[in-house]
């Protein structure tokens, strides 16, 4: 079983604040995906990063893949209540047939 | 149209019963999965099927038996339900294994009393 730690486990912030959540492992991955899960629904893909050091932006969300492809971060600027949810990272290895998930960060943005 | 649909959404049953959860995807994907999400929101792979063939079978009790009648369907049958089986079960599909994005259903919340 892969060890995929996400931090913080819980995060509660005020609307308009910035935040960063992390996904860390000791293993090297070929790619990594970030998902957001809202209550009562399944996770939805936000982004896939593939290259070490890669940065991708999705509106107010900025995703970075570590240079060594062992970790990733998600930064949200000016958080909105609609950003509330469970953020999951899901790395994959070359040749692997499944995606496994990190422990998740539960984000609550208070209006 | 719902891409990945699973039924039922809620399932409450007693210990010892046998139950099934159904999943269908209309995305034309080759690979389907079952995941279990526990009360701490940890999402863990249970099974993966590619074109109706079992690819991954993680350490899951043999009371759990997936069945794939065709590549658009992957059902999960659970025998002799136990209290510890209570969780949310998610079906998902992807175009192929590995880094292909997963498309999830909305989950089936199973409560065993």
PDB file of C-alpha atoms in Angstrom:
ATOM      1  CA  UNK A   1       0.000   0.000   0.000  1.00  0.00           C
ATOM      2  CA  UNK A   2       1.332   3.397  -0.949  1.00  0.00           C
ATOM      3  CA  UNK A   3       1.752   5.986   1.753  1.00  0.00           C
ATOM      4  CA  UNK A   4       0.131   9.163   0.582  1.00  0.00           C
ATOM      5  CA  UNK A   5      -0.178  11.816   3.199  1.00  0.00           C
ATOM      6  CA  UNK A   6      -2.265  14.887   2.624  1.00  0.00           C
ATOM      7  CA  UNK A   7      -2.061  17.865   4.914  1.00  0.00           C
ATOM      8  CA  UNK A   8      -3.718  19.449   6.626  1.00  0.00           C
ATOM      9  CA  UNK A   9      -6.404  16.872   7.264  1.00  0.00           C
ATOM     10  CA  UNK A  10      -8.960  19.583   8.065  1.00  0.00           C
ATOM     11  CA  UNK A  11      -8.931  23.262   7.147  1.00  0.00           C
ATOM     12  CA  UNK A  12     -11.524  25.888   7.969  1.00  0.00           C
ATOM     13  CA  UNK A  13     -11.002  29.404   6.647  1.00  0.00           C
ATOM     14  CA  UNK A  14     -12.891  32.608   5.978  1.00  0.00           C
ATOM     15  CA  UNK A  15     -14.033  33.567   2.511  1.00  0.00           C
ATOM     16  CA  UNK A  16     -11.367  35.546   0.697  1.00  0.00           C
ATOM     17  CA  UNK A  17      -8.386  33.926   2.391  1.00  0.00           C
ATOM     18  CA  UNK A  18      -5.663  32.004   0.578  1.00  0.00           C
ATOM     19  CA  UNK A  19      -4.673  28.437   1.388  1.00  0.00           C
ATOM     20  CA  UNK A  20      -2.368  25.651   0.339  1.00  0.00           C
ATOM     21  CA  UNK A  21      -2.841  21.923   0.785  1.00  0.00           C
ATOM     22  CA  UNK A  22      -0.195  19.278   0.254  1.00  0.00           C
ATOM     23  CA  UNK A  23       0.141  15.721  -0.991  1.00  0.00           C
ATOM     24  CA  UNK A  24       3.370  13.947  -0.011  1.00  0.00           C
ATOM     25  CA  UNK A  25       4.906  10.553  -0.583  1.00  0.00           C
ATOM     26  CA  UNK A  26       8.290   8.870  -0.557  1.00  0.00           C
ATOM     27  CA  UNK A  27       7.575   7.256  -3.939  1.00  0.00           C
ATOM     28  CA  UNK A  28       8.125   8.665  -7.408  1.00  0.00           C
ATOM     29  CA  UNK A  29       5.071   8.878  -9.638  1.00  0.00           C
ATOM     30  CA  UNK A  30       4.508   9.173 -13.355  1.00  0.00           C
ATOM     31  CA  UNK A  31       1.574  11.523 -12.909  1.00  0.00           C
ATOM     32  CA  UNK A  32      -0.768  12.878 -10.281  1.00  0.00           C
ATOM     33  CA  UNK A  33      -4.394  13.911 -10.288  1.00  0.00           C
ATOM     34  CA  UNK A  34      -6.356  16.148  -7.963  1.00  0.00           C
ATOM     35  CA  UNK A  35     -10.033  15.547  -7.317  1.00  0.00           C
ATOM     36  CA  UNK A  36     -12.670  17.452  -5.356  1.00  0.00           C
ATOM     37  CA  UNK A  37     -15.534  15.637  -3.675  1.00  0.00           C
ATOM     38  CA  UNK A  38     -18.635  17.462  -2.479  1.00  0.00           C
ATOM     39  CA  UNK A  39     -21.019  15.963   0.101  1.00  0.00           C
ATOM     40  CA  UNK A  40     -23.237  13.249  -1.343  1.00  0.00           C
ATOM     41  CA  UNK A  41     -21.333  13.067  -4.604  1.00  0.00           C
ATOM     42  CA  UNK A  42     -18.406  11.243  -6.113  1.00  0.00           C
ATOM     43  CA  UNK A  43     -14.987  12.833  -6.608  1.00  0.00           C
ATOM     44  CA  UNK A  44     -14.584  14.991  -9.708  1.00  0.00           C
ATOM     45  CA  UNK A  45     -11.279  15.434 -11.517  1.00  0.00           C
ATOM     46  CA  UNK A  46      -9.748  18.907 -11.274  1.00  0.00           C
ATOM     47  CA  UNK A  47      -6.392  18.455 -12.973  1.00  0.00           C
ATOM     48  CA  UNK A  48      -3.679  16.018 -14.027  1.00  0.00           C
ATOM     49  CA  UNK A  49       0.002  16.927 -13.714  1.00  0.00           C
ATOM     50  CA  UNK A  50       2.647  14.864 -15.440  1.00  0.00           C
ATOM     51  CA  UNK A  51       6.006  16.656 -15.579  1.00  0.00           C
ATOM     52  CA  UNK A  52       8.217  17.328 -12.567  1.00  0.00           C
ATOM     53  CA  UNK A  53       7.912  21.014 -11.624  1.00  0.00           C
ATOM     54  CA  UNK A  54       4.777  21.447 -13.719  1.00  0.00           C
ATOM     55  CA  UNK A  55       2.367  24.193 -12.675  1.00  0.00           C
ATOM     56  CA  UNK A  56      -1.241  24.258 -13.844  1.00  0.00           C
ATOM     57  CA  UNK A  57      -3.871  26.871 -13.138  1.00  0.00           C
ATOM     58  CA  UNK A  58      -7.593  26.429 -13.013  1.00  0.00           C
ATOM     59  CA  UNK A  59      -9.136  29.845 -12.296  1.00  0.00           C
ATOM     60  CA  UNK A  60      -8.195  30.527  -8.640  1.00  0.00           C
ATOM     61  CA  UNK A  61      -6.620  27.103  -8.162  1.00  0.00           C
ATOM     62  CA  UNK A  62      -2.903  26.554  -8.805  1.00  0.00           C
ATOM     63  CA  UNK A  63      -1.512  23.023  -8.872  1.00  0.00           C
ATOM     64  CA  UNK A  64       2.176  22.144  -8.736  1.00  0.00           C
ATOM     65  CA  UNK A  65       3.916  18.807  -9.189  1.00  0.00           C
ATOM     66  CA  UNK A  66       7.169  18.509  -7.254  1.00  0.00           C
ATOM     67  CA  UNK A  67      10.439  18.496  -9.192  1.00  0.00           C
ATOM     68  CA  UNK A  68      11.115  14.911  -8.086  1.00  0.00           C
ATOM     69  CA  UNK A  69       7.500  13.883  -8.778  1.00  0.00           C
ATOM     70  CA  UNK A  70       7.029  12.715  -5.182  1.00  0.00           C
ATOM     71  CA  UNK A  71       4.728  15.476  -3.996  1.00  0.00           C
ATOM     72  CA  UNK A  72       2.213  18.060  -5.098  1.00  0.00           C
ATOM     73  CA  UNK A  73       0.490  21.152  -3.791  1.00  0.00           C
ATOM     74  CA  UNK A  74      -2.782  22.903  -4.440  1.00  0.00           C
ATOM     75  CA  UNK A  75      -3.051  26.624  -3.742  1.00  0.00           C
ATOM     76  CA  UNK A  76      -6.389  28.405  -3.705  1.00  0.00           C
ATOM     77  CA  UNK A  77      -6.503  32.184  -3.943  1.00  0.00           C
ATOM     78  CA  UNK A  78      -9.397  34.136  -2.442  1.00  0.00           C
ATOM     79  CA  UNK A  79     -11.320  31.061  -1.364  1.00  0.00           C
ATOM     80  CA  UNK A  80     -15.053  30.985  -1.958  1.00  0.00           C
ATOM     81  CA  UNK A  81     -17.753  28.945  -0.161  1.00  0.00           C
ATOM     82  CA  UNK A  82     -18.097  26.944  -3.383  1.00  0.00           C
ATOM     83  CA  UNK A  83     -14.546  25.662  -2.848  1.00  0.00           C
ATOM     84  CA  UNK A  84     -15.755  23.716   0.190  1.00  0.00           C
ATOM     85  CA  UNK A  85     -15.169  20.002  -0.214  1.00  0.00           C
ATOM     86  CA  UNK A  86     -12.809  17.090   0.206  1.00  0.00           C
ATOM     87  CA  UNK A  87      -9.647  17.458  -1.880  1.00  0.00           C
ATOM     88  CA  UNK A  88      -8.005  14.192  -2.867  1.00  0.00           C
ATOM     89  CA  UNK A  89      -4.717  13.576  -4.615  1.00  0.00           C
ATOM     90  CA  UNK A  90      -4.296  10.443  -6.686  1.00  0.00           C
ATOM     91  CA  UNK A  91      -0.856   9.630  -8.076  1.00  0.00           C
ATOM     92  CA  UNK A  92      -0.215   6.830 -10.509  1.00  0.00           C
ATOM     93  CA  UNK A  93       2.837   4.829 -11.553  1.00  0.00           C
ATOM     94  CA  UNK A  94       3.757   3.704 -15.024  1.00  0.00           C
ATOM     95  CA  UNK A  95       2.103   0.393 -15.778  1.00  0.00           C
ATOM     96  CA  UNK A  96      -0.212   0.559 -12.801  1.00  0.00           C
ATOM     97  CA  UNK A  97      -3.829  -0.245 -13.512  1.00  0.00           C
ATOM     98  CA  UNK A  98      -5.505   1.700 -10.787  1.00  0.00           C
ATOM     99  CA  UNK A  99      -5.431   5.006  -9.052  1.00  0.00           C
ATOM    100  CA  UNK A 100      -5.067   5.059  -5.298  1.00  0.00           C
ATOM    101  CA  UNK A 101      -5.933   8.066  -3.233  1.00  0.00           C
ATOM    102  CA  UNK A 102      -4.405  10.158  -0.502  1.00  0.00           C
ATOM    103  CA  UNK A 103      -6.000  10.652   2.881  1.00  0.00           C
ATOM    104  CA  UNK A 104      -7.709  13.855   1.762  1.00  0.00           C
ATOM    105  CA  UNK A 105      -8.047  17.424   3.026  1.00  0.00           C
ATOM    106  CA  UNK A 106     -11.461  18.569   4.140  1.00  0.00           C
ATOM    107  CA  UNK A 107     -11.805  22.250   3.355  1.00  0.00           C
ATOM    108  CA  UNK A 108     -14.561  24.458   4.716  1.00  0.00           C
ATOM    109  CA  UNK A 109     -14.828  28.041   3.490  1.00  0.00           C
ATOM    110  CA  UNK A 110     -16.986  30.146   5.781  1.00  0.00           C
ATOM    111  CA  UNK A 111     -18.965  32.993   4.167  1.00  0.00           C
TER     112      UNK A 111
ATOM    113  CA  UNK B   1     -27.454  12.020 -19.081  1.00  0.00           C
ATOM    114  CA  UNK B   2     -25.671  10.595 -16.080  1.00  0.00           C
ATOM    115  CA  UNK B   3     -22.285   9.216 -17.091  1.00  0.00           C
ATOM    116  CA  UNK B   4     -21.811   6.746 -14.235  1.00  0.00           C
ATOM    117  CA  UNK B   5     -24.931   5.737 -12.385  1.00  0.00           C
ATOM    118  CA  UNK B   6     -25.211   3.419  -9.442  1.00  0.00           C
ATOM    119  CA  UNK B   7     -28.205   2.121  -7.567  1.00  0.00           C
ATOM    120  CA  UNK B   8     -29.427   2.232  -4.945  1.00  0.00           C
ATOM    121  CA  UNK B   9     -28.208   5.504  -3.440  1.00  0.00           C
ATOM    122  CA  UNK B  10     -29.038   4.336   0.071  1.00  0.00           C
ATOM    123  CA  UNK B  11     -29.131   0.796   1.381  1.00  0.00           C
ATOM    124  CA  UNK B  12     -30.006  -0.111   4.954  1.00  0.00           C
ATOM    125  CA  UNK B  13     -29.952  -3.762   5.869  1.00  0.00           C
ATOM    126  CA  UNK B  14     -29.334  -6.142   8.743  1.00  0.00           C
ATOM    127  CA  UNK B  15     -26.276  -8.192   9.497  1.00  0.00           C
ATOM    128  CA  UNK B  16     -26.166 -11.491   7.676  1.00  0.00           C
ATOM    129  CA  UNK B  17     -28.180 -10.349   4.679  1.00  0.00           C
ATOM    130  CA  UNK B  18     -26.995 -10.472   1.075  1.00  0.00           C
ATOM    131  CA  UNK B  19     -27.256  -7.348  -1.068  1.00  0.00           C
ATOM    132  CA  UNK B  20     -26.219  -6.061  -4.492  1.00  0.00           C
ATOM    133  CA  UNK B  21     -25.244  -2.669  -5.835  1.00  0.00           C
ATOM    134  CA  UNK B  22     -25.484  -1.993  -9.546  1.00  0.00           C
ATOM    135  CA  UNK B  23     -23.365   0.295 -11.695  1.00  0.00           C
ATOM    136  CA  UNK B  24     -23.644   1.364 -15.306  1.00  0.00           C
ATOM    137  CA  UNK B  25     -21.533   3.738 -17.384  1.00  0.00           C
ATOM    138  CA  UNK B  26     -22.484   5.243 -20.731  1.00  0.00           C
ATOM    139  CA  UNK B  27     -19.073   6.728 -21.509  1.00  0.00           C
ATOM    140  CA  UNK B  28     -17.821   3.808 -23.574  1.00  0.00           C
ATOM    141  CA  UNK B  29     -14.963   3.272 -21.124  1.00  0.00           C
ATOM    142  CA  UNK B  30     -13.026   0.026 -20.990  1.00  0.00           C
ATOM    143  CA  UNK B  31     -12.221  -0.033 -17.276  1.00  0.00           C
ATOM    144  CA  UNK B  32     -14.538   0.030 -14.293  1.00  0.00           C
ATOM    145  CA  UNK B  33     -13.826   0.086 -10.570  1.00  0.00           C
ATOM    146  CA  UNK B  34     -15.350  -0.288  -7.155  1.00  0.00           C
ATOM    147  CA  UNK B  35     -14.033   1.887  -4.333  1.00  0.00           C
ATOM    148  CA  UNK B  36     -14.960   1.914  -0.655  1.00  0.00           C
ATOM    149  CA  UNK B  37     -14.971   5.173   1.318  1.00  0.00           C
ATOM    150  CA  UNK B  38     -14.981   4.779   5.080  1.00  0.00           C
ATOM    151  CA  UNK B  39     -16.226   7.140   7.775  1.00  0.00           C
ATOM    152  CA  UNK B  40     -12.912   8.995   7.736  1.00  0.00           C
ATOM    153  CA  UNK B  41     -13.362   9.633   4.008  1.00  0.00           C
ATOM    154  CA  UNK B  42     -10.477   7.372   3.022  1.00  0.00           C
ATOM    155  CA  UNK B  43     -11.134   6.112  -0.516  1.00  0.00           C
ATOM    156  CA  UNK B  44      -9.748   2.640  -1.185  1.00  0.00           C
ATOM    157  CA  UNK B  45      -9.754   0.574  -4.375  1.00  0.00           C
ATOM    158  CA  UNK B  46     -11.532  -2.767  -4.132  1.00  0.00           C
ATOM    159  CA  UNK B  47     -11.773  -4.114  -7.673  1.00  0.00           C
ATOM    160  CA  UNK B  48     -10.931  -3.126 -11.209  1.00  0.00           C
ATOM    161  CA  UNK B  49     -12.293  -4.670 -14.384  1.00  0.00           C
ATOM    162  CA  UNK B  50     -11.049  -4.121 -17.923  1.00  0.00           C
ATOM    163  CA  UNK B  51     -13.363  -5.270 -20.715  1.00  0.00           C
ATOM    164  CA  UNK B  52     -15.240  -7.577 -18.325  1.00  0.00           C
ATOM    165  CA  UNK B  53     -12.053  -9.146 -16.981  1.00  0.00           C
ATOM    166  CA  UNK B  54     -10.881  -8.775 -13.388  1.00  0.00           C
ATOM    167  CA  UNK B  55      -7.627  -6.812 -13.271  1.00  0.00           C
ATOM    168  CA  UNK B  56      -7.310  -5.823  -9.643  1.00  0.00           C
ATOM    169  CA  UNK B  57      -8.624  -7.535  -6.567  1.00  0.00           C
ATOM    170  CA  UNK B  58      -7.300  -5.818  -3.507  1.00  0.00           C
ATOM    171  CA  UNK B  59      -7.452  -7.449  -0.093  1.00  0.00           C
ATOM    172  CA  UNK B  60     -11.207  -7.688   0.095  1.00  0.00           C
ATOM    173  CA  UNK B  61     -13.147 -10.442   1.900  1.00  0.00           C
ATOM    174  CA  UNK B  62     -14.459 -13.052  -0.496  1.00  0.00           C
ATOM    175  CA  UNK B  63     -17.955 -12.118   0.674  1.00  0.00           C
ATOM    176  CA  UNK B  64     -17.601  -9.359  -1.912  1.00  0.00           C
ATOM    177  CA  UNK B  65     -18.043 -10.588  -5.468  1.00  0.00           C
ATOM    178  CA  UNK B  66     -17.999  -8.249  -8.462  1.00  0.00           C
ATOM    179  CA  UNK B  67     -19.724  -9.248 -11.668  1.00  0.00           C
ATOM    180  CA  UNK B  68     -19.353  -7.607 -15.059  1.00  0.00           C
ATOM    181  CA  UNK B  69     -21.968  -8.838 -17.578  1.00  0.00           C
ATOM    182  CA  UNK B  70     -20.590  -6.430 -20.188  1.00  0.00           C
ATOM    183  CA  UNK B  71     -18.056  -3.624 -20.209  1.00  0.00           C
ATOM    184  CA  UNK B  72     -20.705  -1.005 -19.414  1.00  0.00           C
ATOM    185  CA  UNK B  73     -21.824  -2.698 -16.193  1.00  0.00           C
ATOM    186  CA  UNK B  74     -20.052  -3.683 -13.002  1.00  0.00           C
ATOM    187  CA  UNK B  75     -22.195  -4.919 -10.134  1.00  0.00           C
ATOM    188  CA  UNK B  76     -21.113  -5.678  -6.589  1.00  0.00           C
ATOM    189  CA  UNK B  77     -22.694  -8.464  -4.591  1.00  0.00           C
ATOM    190  CA  UNK B  78     -22.046  -8.735  -0.875  1.00  0.00           C
ATOM    191  CA  UNK B  79     -22.846 -11.871   1.104  1.00  0.00           C
ATOM    192  CA  UNK B  80     -23.352 -12.169   4.844  1.00  0.00           C
ATOM    193  CA  UNK B  81     -23.135  -8.450   5.528  1.00  0.00           C
ATOM    194  CA  UNK B  82     -21.221  -7.327   8.619  1.00  0.00           C
ATOM    195  CA  UNK B  83     -21.328  -4.111  10.629  1.00  0.00           C
ATOM    196  CA  UNK B  84     -17.875  -3.187   9.310  1.00  0.00           C
ATOM    197  CA  UNK B  85     -19.185  -3.203   5.743  1.00  0.00           C
ATOM    198  CA  UNK B  86     -21.017   0.056   6.454  1.00  0.00           C
ATOM    199  CA  UNK B  87     -19.490   2.653   4.161  1.00  0.00           C
ATOM    200  CA  UNK B  88     -20.086   4.533   0.936  1.00  0.00           C
ATOM    201  CA  UNK B  89     -19.305   2.447  -2.133  1.00  0.00           C
ATOM    202  CA  UNK B  90     -18.340   4.245  -5.314  1.00  0.00           C
ATOM    203  CA  UNK B  91     -18.342   2.906  -8.820  1.00  0.00           C
ATOM    204  CA  UNK B  92     -16.022   4.567 -11.317  1.00  0.00           C
ATOM    205  CA  UNK B  93     -14.888   4.156 -14.898  1.00  0.00           C
ATOM    206  CA  UNK B  94     -11.967   5.277 -17.031  1.00  0.00           C
ATOM    207  CA  UNK B  95     -10.977   5.047 -20.669  1.00  0.00           C
ATOM    208  CA  UNK B  96      -8.045   2.830 -19.742  1.00  0.00           C
ATOM    209  CA  UNK B  97      -6.067   2.065 -16.589  1.00  0.00           C
ATOM    210  CA  UNK B  98      -3.180   4.037 -15.170  1.00  0.00           C
ATOM    211  CA  UNK B  99      -3.366   7.797 -15.466  1.00  0.00           C
ATOM    212  CA  UNK B 100      -6.722   8.005 -17.246  1.00  0.00           C
ATOM    213  CA  UNK B 101      -9.136  10.185 -15.268  1.00  0.00           C
ATOM    214  CA  UNK B 102     -11.702   8.420 -13.160  1.00  0.00           C
ATOM    215  CA  UNK B 103     -15.392   9.247 -13.561  1.00  0.00           C
ATOM    216  CA  UNK B 104     -17.295   8.444 -10.400  1.00  0.00           C
ATOM    217  CA  UNK B 105     -20.892   7.664  -9.650  1.00  0.00           C
ATOM    218  CA  UNK B 106     -22.559   9.428  -6.720  1.00  0.00           C
ATOM    219  CA  UNK B 107     -22.068   6.546  -4.356  1.00  0.00           C
ATOM    220  CA  UNK B 108     -24.195   4.044  -2.462  1.00  0.00           C
ATOM    221  CA  UNK B 109     -24.363   4.586   1.268  1.00  0.00           C
ATOM    222  CA  UNK B 110     -24.592   1.147   2.860  1.00  0.00           C
ATOM    223  CA  UNK B 111     -25.649   0.917   6.500  1.00  0.00           C
ATOM    224  CA  UNK B 112     -25.567  -2.465   8.178  1.00  0.00           C
ATOM    225  CA  UNK B 113     -27.480  -2.682  11.464  1.00  0.00           C
TER     226      UNK B 113
END
